[in-house]
Amino acid sequence: MPDDKANPTADWTRIAADLAPVEVLDDPVTIKKRSRDFFWYSPILNDQLRRSFGDLVARPKTREELAHCLSVAHAHEVPVTLRGGGTGNYGQAVPVQGGLIVETTAMNRILEIGEGFVRVEAGALMADINAALKPHGWEMAMFPSTQDIATVGGFVAGGSAGIGSIANGPLRENGNIARLKVLSVEADPVEHVFDGDEALRIHHAWGLNGAITEVTLRTVPTRDWVGCMAGFDSYRAAYGAGHALASADDAVIARKLCSVVDTRIADYFPRLDAHVPKGRHLLVTLVPREHLDALRALVAGHGGTLHLAIDEGERQALKLPHVFEFAYNHTTLQVLKSDRSATYQQIGVPDASDAARVEAMRARLGDDVWSHHEFTRWGGLVYAADLPIIWFRDADRLAEINATYEADGFTVYDAHVNVIEGNHMQPDYRHLAWKKRLDPKGLLNPGKSLEWEKVRHLSADEIEALGPARTPA
Ligand SMILES: Cc1cc2nc3c(=O)[nH]c(=O)nc-3n(C[C@H](O)[C@H](O)[C@H](O)COP(=O)(O)OP(=O)(O)OC[C@H]3O[C@@H](n4cnc5c(N)ncnc54)[C@H](O)[C@@H]3O)c2cc1C
């Protein structure tokens, strides 16, 4: 047992008995598996976190069972880490101080589908939500590329943007999260409701300040989406086409994905060999069928060729992955499948329209950094983020790469730290004020907020008064 357990003398046999009738998983292999997420993308976090394990897993099926888990953890003063699909990238769901892992995947009911919204239990998988919405003519306004295995509660607590964000903004865009219901960690847990903007007090707090039970999200009318890949001779041309597509009028090309991938990364996509020629820098997108001609013209106007255009039926017949499995953080995964020495970083581009600056940065970075840009919109403005593949040498070289980006005004949202206040993430005292209210003993996901340790002695109102909100990556 590592010596960093928050409560090394806890009686886990007794805790398991007290958790009844909640399903408990106590075999060591399962506990180890449920203690991991995708932190291994980062060699730095892999060294730091691979020996951190919880003590017991509980799998509640209802809100009442979840409340019982929180009450038992409160009575025994053991840490609680909420867990959905465990696809987070920074060890968000790793119980670094041991304790109870509460996995929500059995709380997965879709409760209500209405005009422009869906109300679901926190453990519902997003692919299941999208499948349930489709016959009603709706789809999620955005979802991560991990939709098949990630929960909506984990996305709201740990994610930020995804497929759809180029049309509908990130999760934090006003209206995307309509309502969250959240349980406190007390002797008798209380359910609190956060509507509209108030939901940002819980969103992207890494499960530090309450257990999300129910999520209401904005939905948008579904369309006949066609997954497309276009090839270009140069990265600059592909990026230019990506920016033009990202900025296009929705009535002309209503894309819900807009990703640009360096040809050296695309060489790690063997599943595409029969469909996309090698040696091409790729633009990866999803457009409605009626906008395919407009996309073809845009691509040709930037010197490219549309190599692949398949709808959902054709994709299934060809047994190909979704095109979004070559975008967002799936791009990194495709490379890691072949070579574990790759890692990545998260970089904010200062001006998405400045292709020359992006190109100059690529030249400055060297051969161990391969670009991959995702375009999103927020408040009507187009943003670009670079999620490059980095061939990891050591921490010093990674720091040098970060410094190269920063020297030209690019922002590094460091993917290699396990605390919520990572590089360039200002502490969000609204999160911590609600932690004080909902988790007064500080049992939820301990060790993930450096700032909490500094302010936990203050009252919730004093913490709230401390200041600025963080802008999540
Ligand atoms: C290949 C790959 C691609 C990805 N693509 C994207 C992407 O496109 N967009 C994106 O934003 N992210 C992406 N991610 C990150 C991650 O998949 C998403 O954030 C995902 O939605 C997390 O859901 P999960 O159920 O796996 O959460 P988990 O990893 O289980 O948990 C994430 C965090 O949320 C907390 N949490 C979980 N459930 C609850 C709850 N009910 N109440 C309170 N806290 C809770 C956990 O404690 C943890 O801190 C990707 C990751 C990988 C590995």
XYZ file of C-alpha atoms in Angstrom, residues 1-468:
468
model
C 0.000 0.000 0.000
C 1.487 3.428 -0.925
C 2.116 5.638 2.108
C 0.123 8.546 0.635
C -3.283 7.164 1.640
C -5.442 9.868 3.213
C -6.835 7.393 5.731
C -4.383 4.487 6.102
C -6.251 2.977 9.059
C -9.677 2.773 7.387
C -11.460 -0.556 7.940
C -12.338 -1.566 4.370
C -14.073 -4.789 5.384
C -16.412 -2.752 7.538
C -16.866 -0.099 4.833
C -17.757 -2.784 2.264
C -20.363 -4.184 4.681
C -21.773 -0.710 5.382
C -22.144 -0.058 1.637
C -24.713 -2.879 1.251
C -26.932 -3.171 -0.752
C -24.728 -1.258 -3.210
C -22.661 -3.507 -5.518
C -19.056 -3.570 -4.333
C -16.020 -4.744 -6.336
C -13.113 -5.680 -4.107
C -10.822 -7.935 -6.082
C -7.382 -6.301 -6.435
C -7.215 -6.555 -10.257
C -10.547 -4.760 -10.704
C -9.582 -2.096 -8.173
C -6.299 -1.487 -10.006
C -8.033 -1.228 -13.371
C -10.655 1.158 -12.018
C -7.898 3.320 -10.514
C -6.504 4.198 -13.937
C -7.525 6.547 -16.712
C -5.649 7.659 -19.834
C -2.884 9.435 -17.844
C -0.417 7.100 -19.538
C -0.582 9.394 -22.615
C 1.902 11.427 -20.566
C 5.206 9.739 -19.623
C 5.491 12.289 -16.808
C 2.079 11.425 -15.336
C 2.672 7.736 -15.970
C 5.703 7.838 -13.643
C 3.744 9.844 -11.102
C 0.416 7.981 -11.064
C 0.865 4.380 -12.091
C 1.214 3.205 -8.505
C -1.812 5.115 -7.139
C -4.714 2.829 -6.367
C -8.044 3.054 -4.592
C -9.129 0.574 -1.915
C -12.626 -0.422 -3.001
C -15.023 0.146 -5.905
C -18.749 0.808 -5.430
C -21.183 0.700 -8.346
C -24.466 2.400 -7.376
C -27.494 1.887 -9.628
C -29.610 4.804 -8.433
C -29.259 8.268 -6.939
C -30.285 6.813 -3.571
C -27.497 4.217 -3.776
C -25.001 6.943 -4.762
C -26.137 9.034 -1.772
C -25.595 5.983 0.452
C -22.013 5.598 -0.863
C -21.266 9.254 -0.094
C -22.781 8.971 3.365
C -20.684 5.884 4.199
C -17.509 7.596 2.914
C -18.380 10.615 5.062
C -18.876 8.465 8.176
C -15.558 6.654 7.693
C -13.724 9.799 6.502
C -12.274 8.128 3.417
C -11.602 9.823 0.060
C -14.180 9.386 -2.710
C -13.296 9.527 -6.387
C -16.179 9.617 -8.863
C -15.514 7.661 -12.008
C -17.388 7.391 -15.302
C -15.669 5.680 -18.234
C -12.161 6.528 -16.990
C -11.135 8.183 -20.287
C -9.788 11.406 -18.778
C -6.275 12.294 -19.851
C -4.641 13.867 -16.826
C -5.290 11.304 -14.126
C -8.433 13.250 -13.220
C -10.083 10.047 -11.951
C -6.989 8.514 -10.309
C -7.462 8.170 -6.522
C -4.070 9.604 -5.575
C -4.834 9.313 -1.854
C -6.604 5.945 -2.093
C -10.154 5.491 -0.872
C -13.498 4.624 -2.396
C -13.960 4.689 -6.175
C -17.615 5.277 -7.077
C -18.274 4.179 -10.635
C -21.436 5.678 -12.122
C -21.860 3.521 -15.235
C -24.883 1.662 -13.805
C -26.725 4.987 -13.339
C -27.348 5.266 -17.050
C -31.044 5.969 -17.684
C -32.189 8.439 -20.293
C -34.922 10.254 -18.396
C -36.456 12.744 -20.826
C -36.104 13.850 -24.426
C -37.733 17.189 -25.211
C -37.583 20.107 -27.651
C -33.879 20.984 -27.696
C -32.849 19.167 -24.527
C -32.098 15.756 -23.074
C -32.142 14.840 -19.374
C -30.070 11.813 -18.377
C -28.440 10.104 -15.421
C -24.757 10.958 -15.030
C -23.474 7.490 -15.972
C -25.155 7.337 -19.398
C -22.724 6.773 -22.266
C -22.867 9.536 -24.848
C -23.147 7.130 -27.804
C -26.288 5.742 -26.126
C -27.676 9.254 -25.643
C -27.077 10.114 -29.308
C -28.672 6.810 -30.383
C -31.748 7.538 -28.253
C -32.036 11.098 -29.578
C -31.785 10.257 -33.269
C -35.289 8.769 -33.788
C -36.673 11.952 -32.192
C -34.762 14.109 -34.711
C -32.148 15.408 -32.236
C -28.482 14.907 -31.367
C -26.137 16.176 -28.641
C -24.898 19.710 -29.381
C -21.405 18.358 -28.812
C -19.767 15.173 -27.565
C -16.180 13.912 -27.171
C -14.548 11.477 -29.583
C -14.755 8.918 -26.747
C -18.583 8.861 -26.916
C -18.668 5.018 -27.042
C -17.058 4.556 -23.615
C -17.288 7.920 -21.819
C -20.142 9.021 -19.555
C -21.959 12.316 -19.784
C -21.172 13.040 -16.110
C -17.454 12.484 -16.758
C -17.627 14.742 -19.829
C -19.299 17.558 -17.887
C -16.924 17.127 -14.918
C -13.713 16.560 -16.875
C -14.099 17.473 -20.555
C -14.505 20.729 -22.372
C -15.341 20.477 -26.078
C -15.733 18.010 -28.901
C -17.547 17.068 -32.059
C -20.133 19.815 -32.530
C -18.093 22.552 -30.810
C -17.256 24.162 -34.161
C -21.000 24.768 -34.538
C -22.273 25.051 -30.969
C -19.299 26.107 -28.852
C -17.638 24.343 -25.925
C -19.596 22.928 -22.986
C -19.196 26.228 -21.159
C -20.924 28.210 -23.937
C -24.093 29.640 -22.494
C -27.026 27.232 -22.818
C -25.070 24.057 -23.623
C -25.386 22.767 -20.049
C -28.968 23.514 -19.038
C -29.038 21.932 -15.582
C -26.916 19.780 -13.258
C -28.072 17.945 -10.164
C -25.334 17.314 -7.638
C -25.128 15.436 -4.323
C -23.148 16.702 -1.346
C -20.866 14.520 0.776
C -22.481 14.714 4.192
C -24.053 12.355 6.712
C -27.297 12.857 4.777
C -26.275 13.931 1.268
C -28.439 16.695 -0.192
C -29.157 17.110 -3.897
C -28.517 20.631 -5.233
C -29.715 21.979 -8.584
C -27.546 24.256 -10.747
C -29.320 25.931 -13.674
C -27.812 27.685 -16.697
C -24.707 29.724 -15.863
C -24.746 28.360 -12.313
C -23.794 24.952 -13.763
C -20.325 26.408 -14.471
C -19.759 26.172 -10.715
C -19.637 22.387 -11.188
C -18.547 22.013 -14.829
C -14.870 21.051 -15.261
C -14.270 20.811 -11.501
C -12.889 17.233 -11.849
C -15.460 15.857 -9.412
C -13.929 17.893 -6.571
C -17.057 19.658 -5.419
C -19.993 17.257 -5.624
C -21.278 14.079 -7.258
C -23.264 14.805 -10.411
C -26.390 12.657 -10.508
C -28.304 14.113 -13.431
C -27.391 16.186 -16.479
C -29.653 18.227 -18.786
C -27.927 19.247 -21.995
C -28.905 21.258 -25.036
C -29.622 19.186 -28.155
C -29.746 20.285 -31.807
C -31.686 18.934 -34.811
C -29.867 15.952 -36.280
C -28.773 15.933 -39.936
C -27.618 13.484 -42.567
C -23.921 13.835 -41.727
C -21.219 12.744 -44.164
C -17.748 11.997 -42.782
C -15.110 13.553 -45.037
C -11.338 13.608 -45.430
C -9.595 15.950 -47.848
C -5.876 15.841 -48.688
C -3.459 18.719 -49.325
C 0.176 18.931 -50.410
C 1.133 21.326 -47.612
C 0.073 21.757 -43.995
C -0.389 25.451 -44.628
C -2.960 24.748 -47.364
C -4.783 22.232 -45.150
C -4.812 24.716 -42.243
C -6.067 27.487 -44.555
C -8.896 25.260 -45.766
C -9.660 24.304 -42.156
C -9.903 27.928 -41.098
C -12.098 28.790 -44.089
C -14.377 25.856 -43.297
C -14.480 26.808 -39.611
C -15.452 30.362 -40.535
C -17.999 29.430 -43.231
C -21.614 30.544 -42.979
C -23.667 27.737 -41.395
C -26.201 28.039 -44.218
C -23.447 27.263 -46.743
C -21.452 24.550 -44.918
C -22.759 23.497 -41.497
C -19.765 21.426 -40.334
C -19.699 19.787 -36.904
C -16.018 18.819 -36.964
C -13.042 20.696 -38.400
C -9.630 19.120 -37.762
C -6.309 19.414 -39.575
C -3.762 16.613 -39.250
C -0.089 16.574 -40.345
C 0.658 13.890 -42.941
C 3.245 12.263 -40.645
C 0.443 11.624 -38.124
C -1.918 10.445 -40.889
C 0.694 7.813 -41.794
C -0.298 6.148 -38.479
C -3.889 5.600 -39.717
C -3.576 2.185 -41.464
C -7.375 1.724 -41.412
C -7.569 4.513 -44.017
C -4.974 3.088 -46.418
C -7.545 1.929 -48.996
C -9.367 5.267 -48.930
C -6.912 8.134 -48.439
C -3.552 8.378 -50.274
C -0.368 8.566 -48.189
C 1.655 11.763 -48.034
C -1.323 14.127 -47.715
C -1.993 16.614 -44.937
C -5.616 15.989 -43.950
C -8.697 18.059 -43.272
C -11.155 15.882 -41.336
C -14.767 17.016 -41.154
C -18.446 16.099 -40.941
C -20.842 18.059 -43.151
C -24.537 17.601 -43.986
C -25.109 15.757 -47.274
C -26.617 18.857 -48.920
C -23.396 20.810 -48.272
C -21.002 18.286 -49.840
C -20.653 20.220 -53.101
C -19.853 23.406 -51.206
C -17.181 21.514 -49.224
C -15.729 20.058 -52.428
C -15.467 23.576 -53.884
C -13.856 24.969 -50.718
C -11.283 22.150 -50.685
C -10.485 22.612 -54.399
C -10.156 26.360 -53.847
C -7.318 25.624 -51.394
C -5.606 23.206 -53.787
C -6.875 20.026 -52.104
C -8.851 16.918 -53.068
C -11.779 15.330 -51.284
C -10.654 11.696 -50.883
C -13.334 10.295 -48.602
C -17.031 11.138 -48.168
C -19.103 8.457 -46.416
C -22.371 8.570 -44.557
C -23.109 6.429 -41.507
C -24.448 3.468 -43.525
C -21.426 3.447 -45.825
C -19.078 3.731 -42.858
C -20.624 0.700 -41.234
C -20.549 -1.296 -44.499
C -16.848 -0.451 -44.932
C -16.202 -1.297 -41.247
C -14.363 2.019 -40.820
C -14.144 3.983 -37.554
C -16.022 7.301 -37.333
C -13.971 10.107 -38.906
C -13.880 11.751 -35.470
C -11.729 8.826 -34.308
C -8.976 10.532 -36.326
C -9.580 13.844 -34.547
C -9.422 15.342 -31.047
C -7.467 13.114 -28.687
C -8.134 10.021 -30.770
C -5.402 11.278 -33.108
C -2.881 10.785 -30.315
C -4.363 7.360 -29.553
C -3.936 6.218 -33.183
C -0.204 7.004 -32.947
C 0.171 5.497 -29.472
C -1.296 2.230 -30.738
C 1.899 1.815 -32.806
C 4.478 3.598 -30.702
C 4.303 4.281 -26.978
C 7.082 6.891 -27.124
C 4.652 9.483 -28.466
C 2.890 11.980 -26.275
C 1.029 15.255 -26.868
C 0.374 18.763 -25.623
C -2.561 21.240 -25.633
C -1.789 24.602 -27.174
C -4.034 27.605 -27.668
C -3.332 29.418 -30.968
C -3.371 33.205 -30.372
C -5.073 34.074 -33.694
C -6.722 31.196 -35.534
C -6.794 33.185 -38.797
C -3.006 33.687 -38.859
C -1.853 30.661 -40.905
C 1.574 32.234 -41.440
C 2.194 32.375 -37.677
C 1.110 28.737 -37.312
C 3.463 27.775 -40.144
C 6.358 29.738 -38.617
C 5.794 27.982 -35.305
C 5.847 24.580 -37.029
C 9.235 25.434 -38.569
C 10.600 26.590 -35.206
C 9.488 23.499 -33.303
C 11.554 20.839 -35.032
C 10.943 17.298 -36.236
C 9.829 15.899 -32.886
C 6.592 17.977 -32.888
C 3.880 17.136 -35.442
C 0.924 19.516 -35.668
C -2.750 18.692 -35.363
C -5.240 21.549 -35.064
C -8.847 21.522 -33.893
C -11.089 24.466 -34.747
C -13.917 25.453 -32.392
C -16.229 28.419 -31.952
C -17.038 30.276 -28.773
C -19.282 33.328 -28.665
C -19.350 33.286 -32.472
C -15.537 33.578 -32.776
C -13.326 30.892 -34.313
C -10.548 29.437 -32.150
C -7.807 26.939 -32.988
C -6.018 24.573 -30.636
C -2.917 22.632 -31.543
C -2.846 19.090 -30.088
C 0.554 18.101 -31.504
C 2.138 14.694 -31.337
C 5.415 15.077 -29.464
C 8.093 12.406 -29.659
C 9.029 12.402 -26.019
C 12.717 12.597 -25.146
C 12.652 13.938 -21.577
C 10.995 16.544 -19.383
C 13.618 19.161 -20.289
C 12.856 18.880 -24.012
C 9.125 19.049 -23.287
C 9.719 22.248 -21.276
C 11.748 23.636 -24.191
C 8.881 22.889 -26.598
C 6.417 24.585 -24.236
C 8.731 27.612 -23.999
C 8.992 27.816 -27.808
C 5.211 28.028 -28.072
C 4.949 30.549 -25.251
C 7.676 32.785 -26.656
C 5.376 33.591 -29.580
C 2.219 34.083 -27.517
C 0.767 30.565 -27.868
C -0.787 29.296 -24.608
C 0.253 25.957 -23.129
C -2.592 24.195 -21.275
C -0.242 21.598 -19.870
C -1.511 18.043 -20.346
C 1.216 16.683 -18.067
C -0.026 17.895 -14.690
C -2.478 16.192 -12.344
C -3.826 19.237 -10.519
C -6.715 21.348 -11.702
C -4.639 24.515 -11.493
C -2.210 23.412 -14.199
C -0.303 25.836 -16.396
C -2.361 28.886 -17.281
C -5.412 27.618 -15.409
C -6.335 30.255 -12.860
C -7.927 28.794 -9.713
C -11.713 28.937 -9.930
C -12.811 29.966 -6.456
C -16.453 29.387 -7.433
C -15.561 25.697 -7.689
C -13.791 25.732 -4.351
C -16.554 27.697 -2.586
C -19.004 24.977 -3.636
C -16.508 22.356 -2.512
C -16.591 23.953 0.916
C -20.420 23.864 0.889
C -20.908 20.386 -0.587
C -17.799 18.586 0.647
C -16.860 20.239 3.948
C -14.521 17.403 4.973
C -12.647 17.666 1.639
C -13.132 13.984 0.776
C -13.837 14.325 -2.962
C -10.861 13.586 -5.232
C -8.272 14.883 -2.718
C -4.864 16.000 -3.962
C -6.150 17.457 -7.239
C -6.415 21.112 -6.181
C -3.378 22.890 -4.737
C -5.490 25.972 -4.082
C -8.015 24.063 -1.958
C -5.305 23.275 0.577
C -4.669 27.022 0.934
C -8.286 28.120 1.327
C -10.075 25.207 2.994
C -9.979 26.911 6.418
C -12.024 29.853 5.044
C -15.819 30.012 4.850
C -17.507 29.298 1.511
C -18.407 32.977 1.097
C -14.838 34.055 1.848
C -13.548 31.613 -0.771
C -16.121 32.818 -3.314
C -14.980 36.411 -2.760
C -11.392 35.548 -3.654
C -11.643 36.165 -7.260
C -11.399 35.397 -10.863
